[in-house]
Coordinates of C-alpha atoms in Angstrom, one line a residue:
M30 CA -4.8 28.2 -74.2
K31 CA -4.7 31.8 -75.2
P32 CA -5.4 34.8 -73.0
G33 CA -8.8 36.2 -73.7
D34 CA -10.2 33.1 -75.4
N35 CA -13.9 33.5 -75.3
D36 CA -15.0 29.9 -75.5
T37 CA -14.2 26.5 -74.2
P38 CA -13.4 23.7 -76.7
G39 CA -16.2 21.1 -76.8
T40 CA -18.8 23.1 -74.9
G41 CA -20.2 25.1 -77.8
I42 CA -20.8 28.4 -76.0
G43 CA -18.6 31.3 -74.9
D44 CA -17.7 32.6 -71.5
G45 CA -20.2 35.4 -71.6
T46 CA -23.1 33.1 -72.5
R47 CA -22.1 30.6 -69.8
A48 CA -21.8 33.3 -67.1
V49 CA -25.3 34.7 -68.0
R50 CA -27.0 31.4 -67.8
A51 CA -24.9 29.4 -65.3
G52 CA -26.9 27.6 -62.6
L53 CA -30.4 28.7 -63.7
P54 CA -33.1 26.1 -63.0
E55 CA -35.4 24.7 -65.7
P56 CA -37.9 27.4 -66.7
V57 CA -41.4 27.2 -65.1
K58 CA -44.3 29.2 -66.4
Y59 CA -44.9 32.3 -64.4
E60 CA -41.8 31.7 -62.2
P61 CA -38.8 34.0 -62.2
T62 CA -35.8 32.9 -64.3
L63 CA -33.6 33.2 -61.1
P64 CA -35.7 32.4 -58.1
G65 CA -35.5 34.7 -55.1
P66 CA -33.5 33.8 -52.0
V67 CA -35.0 31.1 -49.8
F68 CA -34.9 32.2 -46.1
A69 CA -35.5 29.0 -44.2
A70 CA -34.0 27.4 -41.1
H71 CA -36.1 24.3 -41.5
F72 CA -38.3 22.7 -44.2
H73 CA -41.4 20.5 -44.2
L74 CA -40.1 17.1 -43.4
P75 CA -42.7 14.3 -42.8
G76 CA -41.4 10.8 -42.6
E77 CA -37.8 9.8 -43.3
P78 CA -35.4 12.7 -44.0
T79 CA -34.4 11.5 -47.5
G80 CA -34.9 14.7 -49.5
P81 CA -32.3 17.4 -50.4
Y82 CA -33.5 20.1 -48.0
T83 CA -33.9 19.3 -44.3
Y84 CA -32.2 21.9 -42.2
G85 CA -30.7 25.3 -43.1
R86 CA -27.2 24.6 -42.0
D87 CA -26.9 21.7 -44.4
E88 CA -28.5 22.8 -47.6
N89 CA -30.5 25.6 -49.1
P90 CA -32.0 25.9 -52.6
T91 CA -30.4 29.3 -53.2
W92 CA -27.0 27.8 -52.4
T93 CA -27.7 25.0 -54.9
H94 CA -28.3 27.3 -57.8
L95 CA -25.1 29.3 -57.0
E96 CA -23.0 26.2 -56.5
R97 CA -24.1 24.8 -59.8
A98 CA -23.4 28.1 -61.5
I99 CA -19.8 28.3 -60.1
G100 CA -19.2 24.6 -61.0
E101 CA -20.3 25.3 -64.6
L102 CA -17.7 28.1 -64.8
E103 CA -14.9 26.2 -63.0
A104 CA -15.2 23.1 -65.2
P105 CA -17.6 23.6 -68.1
G106 CA -19.2 20.4 -69.3
E107 CA -17.7 18.3 -66.5
D108 CA -19.1 16.7 -63.3
V109 CA -17.8 18.9 -60.6
E110 CA -19.0 19.5 -57.0
T111 CA -19.0 23.0 -55.5
L112 CA -19.7 24.1 -52.0
A113 CA -20.4 27.7 -51.0
F114 CA -19.0 29.2 -47.7
A115 CA -19.5 32.3 -45.7
S116 CA -16.1 33.8 -46.8
G117 CA -13.0 33.0 -48.7
M118 CA -11.2 32.2 -45.5
A119 CA -14.0 29.8 -44.5
A120 CA -13.4 28.0 -47.8
I121 CA -9.6 27.9 -47.4
S122 CA -9.9 26.6 -43.8
A123 CA -12.4 23.9 -44.9
V124 CA -9.9 22.4 -47.3
L125 CA -6.9 22.6 -45.0
F126 CA -8.6 21.4 -41.8
S127 CA -10.7 18.7 -43.5
Q128 CA -7.7 17.1 -45.3
L129 CA -4.9 17.4 -42.8
R130 CA -4.3 15.5 -39.6
A131 CA -1.6 15.6 -36.8
G132 CA 1.6 14.3 -38.3
D133 CA 0.8 15.4 -41.9
T134 CA 2.9 17.9 -43.8
V135 CA 1.5 20.8 -45.8
V136 CA 3.3 23.3 -48.1
L137 CA 2.1 26.9 -48.1
P138 CA 3.3 29.9 -50.1
T139 CA 5.3 32.5 -48.3
D140 CA 3.9 35.3 -50.5
G141 CA 0.2 34.4 -50.4
Y142 CA -2.8 36.0 -48.8
Q143 CA -1.9 37.8 -45.6
V144 CA -4.0 35.6 -43.3
L145 CA -2.0 32.5 -44.2
P146 CA 0.5 33.1 -41.4
L147 CA -2.3 32.9 -38.9
V148 CA -3.4 29.6 -40.6
R149 CA 0.1 28.3 -40.3
E150 CA 0.1 29.0 -36.6
Q151 CA -3.1 27.1 -36.1
L152 CA -2.0 24.1 -38.3
T153 CA 1.3 23.9 -36.3
A154 CA -0.7 24.0 -33.0
Y155 CA -2.6 20.9 -34.3
G156 CA 0.6 19.0 -34.9
I157 CA 0.8 19.5 -38.6
E158 CA 4.2 20.3 -40.2
V159 CA 4.1 23.5 -42.3
R160 CA 6.7 24.2 -44.9
T161 CA 6.8 27.4 -47.0
A162 CA 8.3 28.6 -50.2
P163 CA 7.6 31.5 -52.6
T164 CA 5.4 31.1 -55.6
G165 CA 7.8 32.2 -58.3
D166 CA 10.2 29.8 -60.1
D167 CA 8.0 26.9 -58.9
A168 CA 10.0 27.1 -55.6
Q169 CA 7.4 25.1 -53.7
L170 CA 8.6 22.0 -55.5
G171 CA 11.8 22.2 -53.4
V172 CA 10.0 21.5 -50.2
L173 CA 7.3 19.2 -51.5
D174 CA 8.8 15.8 -50.6
G175 CA 6.3 13.8 -48.5
A176 CA 3.7 16.5 -48.2
K177 CA 0.0 15.5 -47.9
L178 CA -1.2 18.8 -49.4
L179 CA 0.3 21.6 -51.5
W180 CA -1.4 25.0 -51.3
I181 CA -0.8 27.2 -54.4
E182 CA -1.8 30.8 -54.9
T183 CA -1.2 31.9 -58.5
P184 CA -1.0 34.7 -59.4
S185 CA 0.1 35.4 -55.8
N186 CA -1.4 38.2 -53.8
P187 CA -0.1 40.9 -53.7
G188 CA 3.2 40.3 -55.5
L189 CA 1.6 38.7 -58.7
D190 CA 4.1 35.9 -59.2
V191 CA 3.0 32.9 -61.2
C192 CA 4.0 29.2 -61.0
D193 CA 3.6 26.5 -63.6
L194 CA 0.5 24.7 -62.5
R195 CA 0.7 21.8 -64.9
R196 CA 4.3 21.0 -63.9
I197 CA 3.7 21.4 -60.2
V198 CA 0.5 19.3 -60.2
E199 CA 2.3 16.5 -62.2
V200 CA 5.2 16.3 -59.7
A201 CA 2.8 16.5 -56.7
H202 CA 0.5 13.8 -57.9
A203 CA 3.4 11.5 -58.8
Q204 CA 4.2 11.4 -55.0
G205 CA 0.6 11.3 -53.8
T206 CA 0.3 14.9 -52.8
L207 CA -3.0 16.7 -53.1
V208 CA -3.0 20.1 -54.8
A209 CA -5.3 23.0 -53.9
V210 CA -5.2 26.3 -55.8
D211 CA -6.5 29.6 -54.6
N212 CA -8.0 31.0 -57.8
T213 CA -9.4 34.3 -56.2
L214 CA -7.4 36.7 -58.3
A215 CA -7.9 35.0 -61.7
T216 CA -11.5 33.8 -61.3
P217 CA -12.7 30.9 -63.4
L218 CA -12.8 33.2 -66.4
G219 CA -9.1 33.8 -66.0
Q220 CA -7.9 30.4 -65.0
R221 CA -9.4 26.9 -64.4
P222 CA -7.2 25.0 -61.9
L223 CA -9.3 21.8 -62.2
E224 CA -8.6 21.7 -66.0
L225 CA -4.9 22.1 -65.1
G226 CA -5.0 19.1 -62.8
A227 CA -5.6 20.5 -59.4
D228 CA -7.7 18.6 -56.9
F229 CA -9.3 21.7 -55.4
S230 CA -10.1 25.1 -56.8
V231 CA -10.8 27.5 -53.9
A232 CA -11.6 31.2 -54.0
S233 CA -13.0 34.2 -52.3
G234 CA -16.2 35.2 -54.1
T235 CA -16.0 38.5 -52.2
K236 CA -13.7 39.9 -54.8
M237 CA -13.9 39.9 -58.6
L238 CA -16.2 36.9 -58.9
T239 CA -19.1 39.0 -57.6
G240 CA -17.5 42.3 -58.2
H241 CA -19.5 44.8 -56.3
G242 CA -17.9 44.9 -52.8
D243 CA -21.2 44.2 -51.1
L244 CA -20.9 40.6 -49.8
L245 CA -18.6 38.1 -48.3
L246 CA -18.5 34.6 -49.9
G247 CA -16.2 31.7 -50.6
Y248 CA -16.3 28.4 -52.4
V249 CA -14.5 25.1 -53.0
A250 CA -14.8 23.1 -56.2
S251 CA -13.5 19.6 -57.0
R252 CA -14.1 16.7 -59.3
D253 CA -13.5 14.2 -56.5
A254 CA -16.6 13.4 -54.5
G255 CA -14.7 11.7 -51.8
L256 CA -12.6 14.7 -51.1
M257 CA -15.6 16.9 -51.2
S258 CA -17.5 14.7 -48.7
S259 CA -14.9 15.6 -46.0
V260 CA -15.1 19.3 -47.0
R261 CA -18.9 19.2 -46.7
R262 CA -18.6 17.5 -43.3
W263 CA -16.3 20.3 -42.2
R264 CA -18.8 22.9 -43.3
K265 CA -21.5 21.2 -41.3
I266 CA -19.4 21.0 -38.2
V267 CA -18.3 24.6 -38.1
G268 CA -21.4 26.1 -39.7
A269 CA -19.4 28.3 -42.1
I270 CA -22.4 28.8 -44.4
P271 CA -23.4 31.7 -46.6
G272 CA -26.6 33.6 -46.0
P273 CA -29.3 33.1 -48.6
M274 CA -29.3 36.7 -49.5
E275 CA -25.5 36.7 -50.1
A276 CA -25.8 33.6 -52.2
W277 CA -28.6 35.1 -54.3
L278 CA -26.6 38.3 -54.8
A279 CA -23.6 36.4 -55.8
H280 CA -25.5 34.4 -58.4
R281 CA -27.1 37.5 -59.8
S282 CA -23.6 39.1 -60.1
L283 CA -22.2 36.2 -62.0
A284 CA -24.2 37.2 -65.0
T285 CA -22.0 40.3 -65.5
L286 CA -18.7 38.5 -64.7
H287 CA -17.6 38.3 -68.3
L288 CA -18.3 41.9 -69.0
R289 CA -16.6 43.0 -65.8
A290 CA -13.6 40.8 -66.4
E291 CA -13.1 42.1 -70.0
R292 CA -13.2 45.7 -69.0
Q293 CA -11.2 45.4 -65.7
T294 CA -8.4 43.3 -67.2
A295 CA -8.2 45.7 -70.2
N296 CA -8.0 48.6 -67.7
A297 CA -5.3 46.8 -65.7
L298 CA -3.2 46.3 -68.8
A299 CA -3.7 50.0 -69.9
L300 CA -2.7 51.2 -66.4
A301 CA 0.4 48.9 -66.3
E302 CA 1.5 50.1 -69.7
A303 CA 1.1 53.7 -68.6
L304 CA 3.2 53.1 -65.5
R305 CA 6.1 51.6 -67.4
D306 CA 7.8 55.0 -68.1
R307 CA 7.2 56.7 -64.8
P308 CA 10.6 57.2 -63.1
E309 CA 9.2 57.1 -59.6
V310 CA 7.6 53.7 -60.2
T311 CA 9.6 50.6 -59.4
G312 CA 8.8 46.9 -59.1
L313 CA 5.9 47.1 -61.6
R314 CA 4.1 43.8 -61.9
Y315 CA 1.2 42.7 -64.1
P316 CA 1.2 39.2 -65.7
G317 CA -0.4 40.6 -68.9
L318 CA 2.7 42.8 -69.7
S319 CA 4.8 41.0 -72.3
D320 CA 8.0 41.8 -70.3
D321 CA 6.6 40.8 -66.9
P322 CA 8.7 37.9 -65.3
S323 CA 5.5 35.8 -65.1
H324 CA 4.1 36.5 -68.5
K325 CA 5.4 33.4 -70.3
I326 CA 3.9 30.9 -67.8
A327 CA 0.8 33.0 -67.3
A328 CA 0.1 33.1 -71.0
Q329 CA 0.2 29.3 -71.1
Q330 CA -2.4 28.7 -68.3
M331 CA -4.4 31.9 -68.0
R332 CA -7.2 33.1 -70.2
R333 CA -7.3 36.6 -68.7
F334 CA -4.7 38.1 -66.4
G335 CA -6.8 39.7 -63.8
C336 CA -7.5 43.2 -62.5
V337 CA -4.6 43.7 -60.1
V338 CA -1.5 45.7 -60.8
S339 CA 1.3 46.2 -58.2
F340 CA 4.1 48.7 -58.0
S341 CA 6.1 50.6 -55.5
L342 CA 6.7 54.4 -54.9
P343 CA 9.9 55.6 -53.3
T344 CA 8.6 56.1 -49.7
R345 CA 5.6 55.5 -47.5
A346 CA 4.9 59.3 -47.5
H347 CA 5.0 59.4 -51.3
A348 CA 2.6 56.5 -51.6
E349 CA 0.2 58.1 -49.1
R350 CA 0.3 61.4 -51.1
F351 CA -0.5 59.4 -54.3
L352 CA -3.5 57.7 -52.7
E353 CA -4.8 60.9 -51.3
A354 CA -4.5 62.6 -54.7
L355 CA -6.6 60.0 -56.6
R356 CA -10.1 61.1 -57.4
L357 CA -11.6 58.1 -59.3
V358 CA -10.0 55.5 -57.1
D359 CA -11.0 54.5 -53.5
D360 CA -8.4 53.9 -50.9
A361 CA -9.7 50.6 -49.7
T362 CA -8.6 47.0 -49.2
S363 CA -9.7 44.0 -51.1
F364 CA -9.8 44.0 -54.9
G365 CA -11.9 43.0 -57.9
G366 CA -14.7 45.5 -57.7
V367 CA -16.3 47.6 -60.5
R368 CA -14.9 50.7 -58.8
S369 CA -11.1 51.0 -58.8
T370 CA -9.4 50.7 -55.5
A371 CA -5.8 51.0 -54.3
E372 CA -4.0 50.8 -51.0
R373 CA -0.6 51.0 -49.5
R374 CA -0.4 47.3 -48.7
G375 CA 2.3 47.7 -46.0
R376 CA -0.2 49.3 -43.6
W377 CA -1.5 45.9 -42.6
G378 CA 1.9 44.6 -41.6
G379 CA 1.3 41.0 -43.0
D380 CA 3.0 41.2 -46.4
A381 CA 6.8 41.3 -47.1
V382 CA 6.5 44.4 -49.3
P383 CA 8.2 47.8 -49.3
E384 CA 6.6 50.7 -47.4
G385 CA 5.7 52.4 -50.6
F386 CA 4.1 49.2 -52.2
I387 CA 0.8 49.8 -53.9
R388 CA -1.8 47.1 -54.8
F389 CA -4.0 48.6 -57.4
S390 CA -7.3 47.0 -58.5
A391 CA -8.6 48.3 -61.8
G392 CA -12.3 48.8 -62.0
A393 CA -14.7 49.2 -64.9
E394 CA -14.3 53.0 -65.4
D395 CA -13.4 54.3 -68.9
P396 CA -9.8 53.5 -69.4
Q397 CA -8.7 56.9 -70.5
D398 CA -10.3 58.4 -67.4
L399 CA -8.7 55.9 -65.0
V400 CA -5.2 56.2 -66.5
A401 CA -5.4 60.0 -66.5
D402 CA -6.4 60.1 -62.9
V403 CA -3.5 57.9 -61.9
L404 CA -0.9 59.9 -63.9
R405 CA -2.3 63.2 -62.5
A406 CA -2.1 61.8 -58.9
L407 CA 1.5 60.6 -59.5
D408 CA 2.4 64.1 -60.8
E409 CA 0.8 65.7 -57.7
S410 CA 2.4 63.3 -55.2
A411 CA 5.9 64.0 -56.5
R412 CA 5.7 67.7 -55.6

């Protein structure tokens, strides 16, 4: 698999074509190609409730189109089931709490999404043993013995370490451990965990998947209908469902995912290369850089390297001056939007990063403008 490959062997069409057409219903004369959102709490239901749409907490036609679209991107040409959720954390929680019971063991990354420590506390309260290890160097294998579920985040957020998915999945499955991969940063156009052997691909659609910073969404995808049955049951129990408008906006946004991913990953690489020679920048990470510690493994399993670049400035004050000096970049959390964002990640207190650590999300601006703005802001912040 080569980074930037634009097609999938055996499917006959490229990523852009698939993204534009994913999940569309069969054409009907005088009907829109993408039907509008269905706002309904209940549906006409005479007789026995045997149809697909009965009550709004269980199913919705707008979800169906979106779920099919995401499934086509996650595993082109394969039979995969996808479930949409109200947020990325709703999707993450659905997998963890539907698969684990008191007495089970789960392995989580120490360097994953900042809410995972809260998840760990809740799992422990339910009598589940939680082990942790960092993403880099496949360290989670060292604590995997006897685990029911392994949770992987690769590339990790915000440190951008990468693990060897094929190797880890093979070892995990050999001992009967399920594997779930948080694919938020990569998106299905950057990495396909199900093709690499994972049991679940999970992501926040809030970020690059939909790309406009205007909705919250999550999803879970799997080839295993039995596993997904328990995830679906969990969604029903907790009611962690997306609104129809959010689902429709997400589906609409998928049509430009390929275009956005191409520009944003190119911008991220251009920015990372420009930062290489800055003396005040340390700890620069981007898997697309040929000398990045994660590049070799990333190039074997990723098609695109994502839009996030991370680095550190000498002090908290220096980082804050840099962020304030930026003109084309918003100081905001989250990542993956068409407008570049950056933040001093340490302000949240949940990540083990230096005080001057910057998580930078490259948007879709012209690359020369974005790089020039960053270099100018670095110059100004150093004074």
